[in-house]
Coordinates of C-alpha atoms in Angstrom, one line a residue:
Chain A
M3 CA -0.2 0.0 0.1
L4 CA 2.6 2.3 0.9
T5 CA 5.1 1.3 -2.0
E6 CA 2.0 1.8 -4.4
N7 CA 1.3 5.3 -2.8
T8 CA 4.9 6.6 -3.4
N9 CA 4.8 5.8 -6.6
N10 CA 1.9 8.0 -7.2
P11 CA 2.2 11.2 -8.5
I12 CA 2.4 14.4 -6.9
L13 CA -0.2 17.0 -9.0
L14 CA 0.8 20.1 -8.9
V15 CA -1.7 23.0 -10.1
E16 CA 0.3 26.3 -11.0
D17 CA -0.3 28.9 -13.8
N18 CA 2.7 31.1 -12.9
P19 CA 5.5 29.5 -14.8
I20 CA 8.1 30.9 -12.6
D21 CA 6.4 29.7 -9.4
L22 CA 6.0 26.5 -11.5
D23 CA 9.6 26.0 -12.2
L24 CA 10.9 27.0 -8.4
T25 CA 8.4 24.7 -7.1
L26 CA 10.1 21.8 -9.3
R27 CA 13.2 22.7 -8.8
A28 CA 12.4 23.0 -4.8
F29 CA 11.2 19.4 -4.8
A30 CA 13.8 18.4 -7.2
A31 CA 16.3 19.7 -4.5
K32 CA 14.8 17.2 -2.0
K33 CA 15.0 14.4 -4.6
L34 CA 11.4 13.2 -4.4
S35 CA 10.9 10.1 -6.4
N36 CA 7.3 10.8 -7.3
P37 CA 6.3 11.5 -10.6
I38 CA 5.1 15.1 -10.8
Q39 CA 2.1 16.0 -12.6
V40 CA 1.4 19.6 -13.6
A41 CA -1.9 21.6 -14.8
R42 CA -1.9 25.0 -15.8
D43 CA -5.0 26.6 -14.7
G44 CA -8.1 25.0 -13.0
E45 CA -9.6 23.7 -16.3
E46 CA -6.7 21.2 -16.8
A47 CA -6.9 20.2 -13.1
L48 CA -10.3 19.4 -13.4
Q49 CA -9.4 17.0 -16.8
Y50 CA -7.4 14.9 -14.2
I51 CA -10.8 13.8 -12.4
E52 CA -11.9 12.0 -15.7
R53 CA -8.3 10.4 -15.9
W54 CA -8.5 9.1 -12.2
E55 CA -12.3 8.0 -13.1
K56 CA -11.1 5.5 -16.4
G57 CA -8.8 4.2 -13.8
E58 CA -5.3 6.4 -13.8
A59 CA -3.2 6.7 -10.9
K60 CA -4.7 9.2 -8.3
P61 CA -2.2 11.5 -6.8
V62 CA -1.0 11.0 -3.3
V63 CA -1.1 15.2 -3.1
I64 CA -2.7 17.7 -4.7
L65 CA -0.5 21.0 -4.6
L66 CA -3.2 23.6 -5.5
D67 CA -2.6 27.6 -6.3
L68 CA -5.7 30.0 -5.5
N69 CA -5.5 32.6 -8.2
M70 CA -5.6 31.1 -11.4
P71 CA -7.5 32.0 -14.8
K72 CA -10.3 30.5 -15.9
V73 CA -11.4 28.1 -12.9
S74 CA -9.9 29.2 -9.3
G75 CA -8.4 27.0 -6.9
L76 CA -11.1 27.6 -4.3
E77 CA -13.9 25.7 -7.2
V78 CA -11.1 22.9 -7.9
L79 CA -11.0 22.3 -4.4
R80 CA -14.7 22.4 -3.7
I81 CA -15.4 20.2 -6.9
I82 CA -12.8 17.5 -5.9
K83 CA -13.6 17.7 -2.3
S84 CA -17.4 16.8 -3.0
R85 CA -16.9 13.6 -5.1
P86 CA -16.8 10.8 -2.6
D87 CA -14.0 8.8 -4.7
F88 CA -11.5 11.5 -4.4
K89 CA -12.1 13.6 -1.4
S90 CA -9.8 11.4 0.2
I91 CA -6.8 13.1 -1.5
P92 CA -5.1 15.3 0.1
I93 CA -5.4 18.8 -1.2
V94 CA -2.4 21.4 0.3
I95 CA -3.2 24.8 -0.8
L96 CA 0.1 26.7 -1.8
T97 CA -0.6 30.2 -2.5
T98 CA 0.9 33.4 -2.4
S99 CA -2.5 35.1 -0.4
S100 CA -2.2 35.5 3.0
E101 CA -5.7 37.0 3.3
S102 CA -7.6 35.4 5.9
S103 CA -11.0 35.4 3.8
D104 CA -8.6 32.8 1.5
L105 CA -7.6 30.9 4.4
Q106 CA -11.3 30.4 5.6
S107 CA -12.6 29.5 2.4
A108 CA -9.9 26.8 1.7
Y109 CA -10.3 25.2 5.2
Q110 CA -13.8 25.2 5.0
L111 CA -13.9 23.6 1.6
G112 CA -11.6 20.6 2.7
A113 CA -8.7 22.3 2.1
N114 CA -6.1 19.8 4.4
S115 CA -3.4 22.2 4.5
Y116 CA -2.8 25.9 4.0
I117 CA 1.1 27.3 3.0
V118 CA 1.9 30.7 1.6
K119 CA 4.5 30.6 -0.5
P120 CA 7.5 32.4 0.9
V121 CA 9.6 35.0 -1.4
D122 CA 12.6 33.4 0.2
F123 CA 13.9 30.7 -1.9
G124 CA 15.8 28.9 1.0
K125 CA 12.5 28.5 2.7
F126 CA 10.8 27.7 -0.1
I127 CA 12.8 24.5 0.0
E128 CA 11.8 23.9 3.5
V129 CA 8.2 24.4 2.6
A130 CA 8.7 21.4 -0.1
N131 CA 10.4 19.6 2.6
H132 CA 7.7 20.0 5.0
I133 CA 5.3 18.7 2.5
D134 CA 7.1 15.9 1.3
L135 CA 6.9 15.2 5.3
Y136 CA 3.2 15.9 5.3
W137 CA 2.0 13.1 3.0
R138 CA 4.6 10.4 4.2
V139 CA 3.1 10.9 7.5
I140 CA -0.6 11.1 6.4
N141 CA 0.3 7.9 4.3
K142 CA 1.8 6.1 6.6
P143 CA 0.1 2.7 7.0
V144 CA -1.6 2.2 10.6
Chain B
M123 CA -112.6 146.9 -9.8
N124 CA -115.1 149.6 -9.4
E125 CA -114.9 152.0 -6.3
E126 CA -117.9 150.3 -4.6
E127 CA -115.9 146.6 -5.1
V128 CA -112.7 148.6 -4.2
K129 CA -114.4 149.7 -1.0
S130 CA -116.3 146.8 -0.2
H131 CA -113.0 144.7 -1.2
T132 CA -111.0 147.2 1.5
S133 CA -113.6 146.6 4.0
D134 CA -113.7 143.0 3.6
L135 CA -109.7 143.2 4.0
D136 CA -110.3 145.7 6.9
D137 CA -112.6 143.2 8.5
E138 CA -109.9 140.4 7.7
I139 CA -107.6 142.6 9.2
S140 CA -109.4 143.3 12.3
T141 CA -110.5 140.0 12.7
R142 CA -106.6 138.6 12.3
K143 CA -105.7 140.9 14.8
L144 CA -108.2 140.2 17.1
S145 CA -107.3 136.8 17.1
E146 CA -103.6 137.8 17.2
E147 CA -104.4 139.6 20.6
K148 CA -106.8 136.5 21.5
F149 CA -103.5 134.6 21.2
V150 CA -101.3 136.9 22.9
N151 CA -103.9 137.1 25.6
L152 CA -104.4 133.5 25.8
Y153 CA -100.8 133.1 25.9
E154 CA -100.3 136.0 28.4
N155 CA -103.7 135.3 30.5
V156 CA -104.5 131.7 30.3
P157 CA -101.9 130.9 32.5
D158 CA -103.2 133.5 35.0
M159 CA -106.2 131.8 34.8
F160 CA -104.8 128.7 36.3
F161 CA -101.2 129.0 37.9
P162 CA -99.1 131.9 38.2
V163 CA -96.5 132.7 35.3
D164 CA -94.0 132.4 37.9
F165 CA -95.0 128.5 38.8
I166 CA -95.0 127.7 35.2
K167 CA -91.5 129.0 34.6
V168 CA -90.4 127.3 37.2
V169 CA -92.1 123.9 35.8
M170 CA -90.7 124.6 32.3
D171 CA -87.2 125.4 33.5
N172 CA -87.3 122.3 35.4
L173 CA -88.2 120.3 32.5
P174 CA -85.8 117.5 31.5
I175 CA -86.0 118.7 28.1
G176 CA -85.4 121.8 26.2
L177 CA -88.4 123.6 24.8
A178 CA -88.6 126.8 22.8
V179 CA -91.2 128.8 20.9
N180 CA -89.7 130.0 17.9
S181 CA -90.4 130.7 14.0
V182 CA -88.2 129.2 11.2
D183 CA -89.0 131.6 8.3
P184 CA -86.4 130.7 7.3
L185 CA -84.7 132.7 9.8
V186 CA -84.7 131.5 13.3
K187 CA -86.2 133.5 15.8
F188 CA -87.0 132.5 19.2
N189 CA -90.3 133.9 21.0
Y190 CA -89.5 131.9 24.1
M191 CA -87.0 129.3 25.6
N192 CA -86.6 127.3 28.6
D193 CA -83.6 127.1 30.6
N194 CA -82.8 123.8 29.2
F195 CA -83.1 124.7 25.8
P196 CA -79.7 126.6 25.4
S197 CA -77.9 124.3 27.8
L198 CA -78.8 121.4 25.8
Y199 CA -77.4 123.2 23.0
R200 CA -74.4 124.3 24.7
T201 CA -75.0 127.9 24.1
T202 CA -76.8 130.8 25.7
R203 CA -80.0 132.3 25.9
E204 CA -78.3 135.9 25.0
A205 CA -76.6 133.9 21.7
L206 CA -79.9 132.3 20.8
A207 CA -82.0 135.9 21.2
I208 CA -79.9 137.4 18.1
E209 CA -82.0 136.4 15.0
D210 CA -80.8 133.6 13.3
N211 CA -77.8 133.4 15.2
F212 CA -79.0 129.5 16.2
W213 CA -76.6 127.8 13.8
N214 CA -73.8 129.7 14.8
A215 CA -74.3 129.3 18.4
V216 CA -74.7 125.9 18.1
Y217 CA -72.8 123.8 15.5
E218 CA -69.0 125.3 15.6
D219 CA -67.9 123.0 12.9
P220 CA -69.0 125.2 9.4
V221 CA -69.4 122.4 7.3
F222 CA -71.6 120.4 9.9
R223 CA -73.5 123.7 10.6
E224 CA -74.0 123.8 7.0
E225 CA -75.0 120.6 6.6
M226 CA -77.5 120.3 9.3
R227 CA -78.8 124.0 8.8
K228 CA -79.7 122.5 4.9
R229 CA -81.2 119.4 6.4
V230 CA -83.2 121.0 9.3
L231 CA -84.7 123.9 7.0
D232 CA -85.4 121.3 4.3
D233 CA -87.2 119.1 6.7
I234 CA -89.2 122.2 7.8
A235 CA -90.3 123.4 4.7
S236 CA -91.5 119.9 3.6
G237 CA -94.4 120.6 6.2
K238 CA -94.0 116.9 6.6
P239 CA -94.6 116.3 10.6
E240 CA -92.7 112.7 9.8
R241 CA -89.4 114.9 9.0
M242 CA -89.8 116.9 11.8
H243 CA -87.5 114.7 14.1
W244 CA -84.0 114.9 14.0
E245 CA -82.0 112.2 16.0
D246 CA -78.1 111.5 17.6
I247 CA -77.1 114.9 16.5
P248 CA -73.8 115.5 18.1
I249 CA -73.0 119.0 19.8
T250 CA -69.2 119.5 19.8
R251 CA -67.0 121.9 21.6
K252 CA -63.3 122.4 21.7
G253 CA -61.7 120.6 24.3
E254 CA -64.5 118.8 25.6
K255 CA -66.7 115.5 25.5
T256 CA -69.3 115.4 22.7
T257 CA -72.6 115.6 23.5
Y258 CA -75.7 114.3 21.5
I259 CA -79.0 115.5 21.1
N260 CA -82.4 114.4 19.6
A261 CA -84.7 117.2 18.6
S262 CA -88.3 117.5 17.5
N263 CA -90.4 120.2 16.2
I264 CA -94.2 120.7 15.9
Q265 CA -95.8 123.2 13.7
V266 CA -98.5 125.5 15.8
T267 CA -101.6 124.7 13.6
G268 CA -102.3 127.9 11.2
K269 CA -99.0 129.5 12.7
S270 CA -95.2 130.1 11.5
L271 CA -94.4 129.6 15.2
M272 CA -92.8 125.7 16.0
I273 CA -92.8 124.3 19.3
S274 CA -88.8 123.1 19.6
T275 CA -88.0 120.4 21.8
V276 CA -84.4 118.8 22.8
W277 CA -83.2 116.2 24.8
D278 CA -79.9 115.0 25.7
I279 CA -79.1 111.2 24.4
T280 CA -75.4 111.5 25.6
D281 CA -75.8 108.8 28.1
R282 CA -77.6 106.3 25.8
K283 CA -75.1 107.5 23.0
Q284 CA -72.2 106.5 25.2
S285 CA -73.8 103.5 26.0
E286 CA -74.3 102.6 22.5
L287 CA -70.8 103.8 21.8
L288 CA -69.6 101.5 24.5
I289 CA -71.6 98.7 22.9
L290 CA -70.4 99.7 20.0
E291 CA -67.1 99.8 21.1
S292 CA -67.2 96.3 23.1
Q293 CA -68.6 95.1 19.9
K294 CA -65.6 96.4 17.9
R295 CA -63.5 95.1 20.2
L296 CA -65.2 92.2 20.1
K297 CA -64.8 92.2 16.7
E298 CA -60.9 93.0 16.8
A299 CA -60.4 90.1 19.2
L300 CA -62.5 87.6 17.3
D301 CA -60.3 88.8 14.4
V302 CA -57.2 88.5 16.3
S303 CA -58.4 85.1 17.2
N304 CA -59.0 84.6 13.7
R305 CA -55.9 85.8 12.7
S306 CA -54.1 83.9 15.4
R307 CA -56.1 80.9 14.4
Q308 CA -54.9 81.5 10.9
T309 CA -51.1 82.0 12.1
L310 CA -51.9 78.8 13.9
L311 CA -52.9 77.0 11.0
S312 CA -50.0 78.7 8.6
V313 CA -47.8 77.9 11.2
L314 CA -49.1 74.0 11.4
E315 CA -49.3 73.8 7.8
D316 CA -45.4 75.3 7.9
Q317 CA -44.9 72.7 10.3
K318 CA -46.6 70.2 8.4
E319 CA -44.4 71.0 5.5
A320 CA -41.3 71.7 7.6
K321 CA -41.7 67.9 8.6
N322 CA -42.5 66.8 5.1
E323 CA -39.3 68.8 4.1
V324 CA -37.3 67.1 6.8
Q325 CA -38.9 63.9 5.8
K326 CA -38.0 64.5 2.4
L327 CA -34.7 65.3 3.1
N328 CA -33.9 62.3 5.3
A329 CA -35.1 60.3 2.8
E330 CA -32.5 62.2 0.4
L331 CA -30.3 62.0 2.8
E332 CA -30.7 58.0 3.6
Q333 CA -30.6 57.4 -0.3
R334 CA -27.3 59.3 -0.6
V335 CA -25.9 57.4 2.4
I336 CA -27.0 54.1 0.5
E337 CA -25.5 55.0 -2.0
R338 CA -22.3 56.3 -0.5
T339 CA -22.1 52.9 1.5
L340 CA -22.3 51.0 -1.6
Q341 CA -19.9 53.0 -3.7
L342 CA -17.5 52.5 -0.4
Q343 CA -18.2 49.2 -0.6
A344 CA -17.1 49.0 -4.0
I345 CA -14.2 51.0 -3.6
N346 CA -13.3 48.7 -0.6
K347 CA -14.0 46.0 -2.8
E348 CA -11.9 47.4 -5.4
L349 CA -9.3 48.0 -2.9
E350 CA -9.2 44.6 -1.7
T351 CA -8.9 43.1 -5.0
F352 CA -6.3 45.8 -5.4
T353 CA -4.3 44.5 -2.3
Y354 CA -4.5 40.9 -3.2
S355 CA -3.6 41.5 -6.6
V356 CA -0.6 43.3 -5.2
S357 CA 0.3 40.4 -2.8
H358 CA 0.0 38.1 -5.3
D359 CA 1.6 40.3 -8.6
L360 CA 4.2 41.8 -6.7
K361 CA 5.4 38.8 -5.0
A362 CA 5.4 36.4 -7.8
P363 CA 8.2 38.0 -9.5
L364 CA 10.1 38.7 -6.0
R365 CA 10.0 34.9 -5.6
G366 CA 11.5 34.7 -9.1
I367 CA 14.2 37.1 -8.5
D368 CA 15.1 35.4 -5.2
G369 CA 14.8 31.8 -6.3
Y370 CA 16.8 32.1 -9.6
S371 CA 19.5 34.5 -7.7
K372 CA 19.7 31.8 -5.2
L373 CA 19.9 28.7 -7.5
L374 CA 22.6 31.1 -9.4
S375 CA 24.4 31.1 -6.4
D376 CA 24.0 27.8 -5.2
L377 CA 24.5 26.0 -9.0
Y378 CA 27.4 28.5 -10.2
K379 CA 29.1 29.4 -7.1
S380 CA 32.6 27.9 -8.7
S381 CA 32.1 29.8 -11.6
L382 CA 31.4 33.3 -9.6
N383 CA 34.1 35.5 -7.9
E384 CA 33.4 37.1 -4.6
E385 CA 32.0 40.4 -6.0
A386 CA 29.3 38.5 -8.0
Q387 CA 28.3 36.7 -5.2
L388 CA 28.1 39.8 -3.1
F389 CA 25.9 41.4 -5.8
I390 CA 23.6 38.1 -5.8
E391 CA 23.3 38.5 -2.0
T392 CA 22.7 42.1 -2.4
I393 CA 19.9 41.2 -5.0
R394 CA 18.5 39.1 -2.3
S395 CA 18.6 41.1 0.6
S396 CA 16.9 43.7 -1.0
T397 CA 14.3 41.3 -2.9
L398 CA 13.7 40.5 0.9
Q399 CA 13.6 44.0 2.3
M400 CA 10.8 44.4 -0.8
N401 CA 8.9 41.6 0.4
Q402 CA 8.7 42.5 3.8
L403 CA 7.6 46.3 2.5
I404 CA 4.8 44.3 0.8
D405 CA 3.6 42.6 3.9
D406 CA 3.9 45.7 6.0
L407 CA 1.8 47.2 3.5
L408 CA -0.7 44.8 3.4
D409 CA -1.0 44.4 7.2
Y410 CA -1.2 48.3 7.2
S411 CA -4.2 48.3 4.4
R412 CA -5.5 44.9 6.1
L413 CA -5.8 47.0 9.5
E414 CA -7.6 49.9 8.0
R415 CA -10.0 47.6 6.4
S416 CA -10.8 45.3 9.0
Q417 CA -13.9 45.7 11.3
L418 CA -13.6 47.2 14.7
S419 CA -14.4 45.0 17.5
I420 CA -14.4 46.6 20.7
E421 CA -14.9 44.3 23.1
P422 CA -13.7 43.5 27.1
I423 CA -9.9 42.5 27.0
R424 CA -7.9 40.6 29.9
I425 CA -4.6 43.0 29.3
K426 CA -2.5 40.8 31.4
E427 CA -3.4 37.7 29.2
L428 CA -3.2 40.2 26.2
I429 CA 0.5 41.0 27.1
H430 CA 1.9 37.7 28.0
S431 CA 0.6 36.4 24.7
V432 CA 2.2 39.1 22.7
L433 CA 5.4 38.6 25.0
D434 CA 5.0 35.3 24.0
L435 CA 5.6 35.6 20.3
Y436 CA 9.0 37.1 21.1
M437 CA 10.4 34.7 23.7
N438 CA 12.9 33.4 21.6
E439 CA 14.6 36.5 20.8
L440 CA 14.0 38.0 24.0
E441 CA 15.7 34.9 25.8
T442 CA 18.6 34.5 23.5
G443 CA 19.0 39.0 23.8
R444 CA 19.1 38.4 27.6
F445 CA 16.5 40.8 27.9
G446 CA 15.3 42.3 31.7
I447 CA 11.2 42.1 31.7
D448 CA 9.7 43.9 33.9
M449 CA 6.0 43.9 34.4
N450 CA 3.6 46.1 36.0
I451 CA 0.0 44.9 35.0
P452 CA -2.9 44.8 37.2
D453 CA -5.3 41.9 36.6
I454 CA -8.4 44.2 34.7
E455 CA -10.3 44.2 32.2
L456 CA -10.1 47.1 29.5
V457 CA -12.3 47.7 26.7
A458 CA -10.8 48.3 23.6
D459 CA -10.4 46.7 19.7
R460 CA -8.6 43.7 20.3
K461 CA -7.0 43.5 17.1
G462 CA -5.8 46.9 17.0
L463 CA -4.4 46.8 20.6
T464 CA -2.3 43.5 19.4
I465 CA -1.0 45.0 16.5
A466 CA 0.0 48.1 18.2
L467 CA 1.7 46.1 21.4
R468 CA 3.3 43.7 19.0
N469 CA 5.0 46.6 17.0
L470 CA 5.8 48.8 20.3
L471 CA 7.6 45.3 21.5
E472 CA 9.2 44.3 18.1
N473 CA 10.6 48.1 18.3
A474 CA 11.7 48.0 21.9
I475 CA 13.6 44.8 21.3
K476 CA 15.1 45.9 17.7
F477 CA 16.5 49.0 19.3
S478 CA 17.8 48.1 22.9
K479 CA 19.3 44.4 21.8
G480 CA 22.8 46.0 21.2
K481 CA 22.6 46.7 24.8
S482 CA 24.9 45.1 27.3
D483 CA 22.1 45.0 29.5
P484 CA 19.0 45.3 27.6
S485 CA 15.5 45.7 29.4
I486 CA 11.9 46.0 28.8
Q487 CA 9.4 47.7 31.1
I488 CA 5.7 47.3 30.4
K489 CA 3.0 48.8 32.6
V490 CA -0.7 49.2 32.8
E491 CA -2.1 52.4 34.2
D492 CA -5.8 52.7 35.3
N493 CA -7.1 55.9 35.3
E494 CA -10.1 57.9 35.3
F495 CA -10.9 58.5 32.0
S496 CA -8.5 56.2 30.0
W497 CA -6.2 53.1 30.3
I498 CA -2.4 53.9 29.7
I499 CA -0.1 50.9 28.4
S500 CA 3.9 52.0 28.5
V501 CA 6.4 50.1 26.7
K502 CA 9.7 51.3 27.9
D503 CA 13.5 49.9 26.6
N504 CA 16.9 51.2 27.2
G505 CA 17.7 51.5 23.5
I506 CA 19.3 53.9 21.4
G507 CA 16.0 56.5 21.8
F508 CA 15.5 59.1 19.5
D509 CA 15.6 62.9 19.2
M510 CA 12.4 64.3 20.3
K511 CA 12.2 66.9 17.5
Y512 CA 11.4 63.6 15.4
H513 CA 8.2 63.0 17.7
Q514 CA 5.8 63.4 15.0
K515 CA 7.5 62.2 12.2
I516 CA 8.2 58.8 13.8
F517 CA 4.4 57.9 13.5
E518 CA 4.2 58.8 10.1
I519 CA 4.3 56.0 7.2
F520 CA 7.5 55.3 5.7
Q521 CA 9.6 57.5 8.3
R522 CA 12.5 56.1 9.6
L523 CA 15.5 57.6 11.7
Q524 CA 17.6 54.6 11.4
R525 CA 19.3 53.2 8.3
V526 CA 18.0 49.9 6.9
E527 CA 21.4 48.4 7.4
D528 CA 21.7 49.4 11.5
F529 CA 18.2 48.6 11.7
P530 CA 15.7 46.5 9.4
G531 CA 12.5 48.1 9.2
T532 CA 10.2 49.4 6.4
G533 CA 8.7 52.6 8.3
I534 CA 5.2 51.3 9.0
G535 CA 5.4 49.7 12.4
L536 CA 4.3 52.8 14.2
A537 CA 2.0 54.4 11.6
M538 CA 0.2 51.0 12.1
V539 CA 0.5 51.9 16.2
N540 CA -1.0 55.2 15.4
K541 CA -3.7 53.8 12.9
A542 CA -4.9 51.1 15.2
M543 CA -4.8 53.7 18.5
Q544 CA -7.0 56.3 16.0
R545 CA -9.6 53.4 15.1
M546 CA -10.1 52.8 18.8
C547 CA -10.3 56.6 19.6
G548 CA -7.2 56.2 21.7
R549 CA -4.0 57.7 21.0
T550 CA -0.3 57.2 21.2
W551 CA 2.5 59.3 21.8
A552 CA 6.5 58.5 23.0
D553 CA 9.0 60.2 25.6
S554 CA 12.7 59.7 24.6
T555 CA 16.4 60.6 25.3
P556 CA 18.9 59.8 22.5
G557 CA 20.8 56.7 24.1
M558 CA 18.7 56.6 27.0
G559 CA 16.1 54.4 25.5
S560 CA 12.3 55.2 24.7
T561 CA 8.9 54.8 26.5
F562 CA 6.1 54.5 24.3
Y563 CA 2.7 55.0 25.5
L564 CA -1.1 53.4 24.2
E565 CA -3.8 55.4 25.5
I566 CA -7.4 53.8 25.5
P567 CA -10.1 56.0 26.6
K568 CA -13.0 54.7 28.7
N569 CA -17.0 54.6 28.7
K570 CA -17.5 55.6 25.2

């Protein structure tokens, strides 16, 4: 079970190319073995639902940006968390917004964690490390 | 006419004359002698002079000549027997106003000339004398049959007239009073009407005002929403490139360290520290605008607990810096905006730490005073202090007295303190001596 999960992908939903690249690099610095899937906006993220329905491996964690064109992160969060078959996928909000309204909405819609992206790249790598630890803990067999 | 005829006619005329003469004599005799037959003349005179009316025998042909008058006659006409004795002097003696005199003369003579008894009666004739009260009389004439003589009577109606006048006066006053009352009523009605109008006007204005308030509120809400979106965008869109700058600078120095000389590495470090400074500035600005936008919530606060919780945030720094902490805080509740007060206390404590941690024996004193009209919280340090001539400046946004490399900061902290206190109708000020430390005060007003 654990092996199966650890090989599952991480879904990164991020529209900003710089943030995307830096996030990928931060994870690369942690030398993660999980493949990383990328959705460049909310709409693309929702297309993954169909793929999971067809039996494609579900991600071990979804890293979700909030402020995106077309379909917002909160909307993606709401849709995934309203699906009984997918709501167990941990979703970590990874955003620039530190507005309390965003934080509250995210938790109300069922976000598992909320992380404000630090500007300091060193800290960003730490965040990546935390996320790594986070899903290892939640996926630890009982 | 023949002589005979003339003679006879003359004789007739003579007869006629003699007959007339006789009857005249008879009348005179009657007049003079009859009273004698019954009463003495003196008695008649007394009776006549004591009648309550004026009585005279006179002829109007049309000159007025008096044959007789009792005492009351001239006195009721407010003249004298002597004045009336003069032929046709009646009008002059009685009526002093020439216009009225002519009017009366014409009227009376016309009435007499008409020969109609019903016209021989004159009422309400005013008799005026300069400087005296006007009296009123009624007068009546009776023609002595077959004679040019008339019996004139006159009686005083002043009392009646005065009563009438009084009644008229009363009626007039009553009417005036009624008019006044009517006018008052009208005034009252118009006042009521005015009030009604004013009330309507006020209602209208109120409605307009309410409408305007609603509109302005909506506008303000829209502006606020816009501002929120703006700050949100600022936080999101300004920070993304900053993250890029910092990320790639770090990647550059990490991955290509060997190809970069010391100066190049210093440049990269500078880029990164500037980036982080800018990041801090954006965060502080966001905090400031968030504070401005946040809902004020005045509530009871256990100040001791609040100060301890704020201190806890800085426990690491306080311990590593070996700060001496001295607190004099009564266990009381004060009423303030919790969020604002927390922000103010955090900023003051942060400053106290920042500006005194270089000292050999840094210490911070926190005191809460419970005064009659307000609570005063003071945070005192023994740090670098500042020149009091900059007192006003330090509470303004972006104002700094120290170089960034010496004391990092964005110049927003004390502006936040000031803003937070203003929002709860309180105030903040400071006291300092350069090199000796500063004391910052927060005053929160009581009973609002």
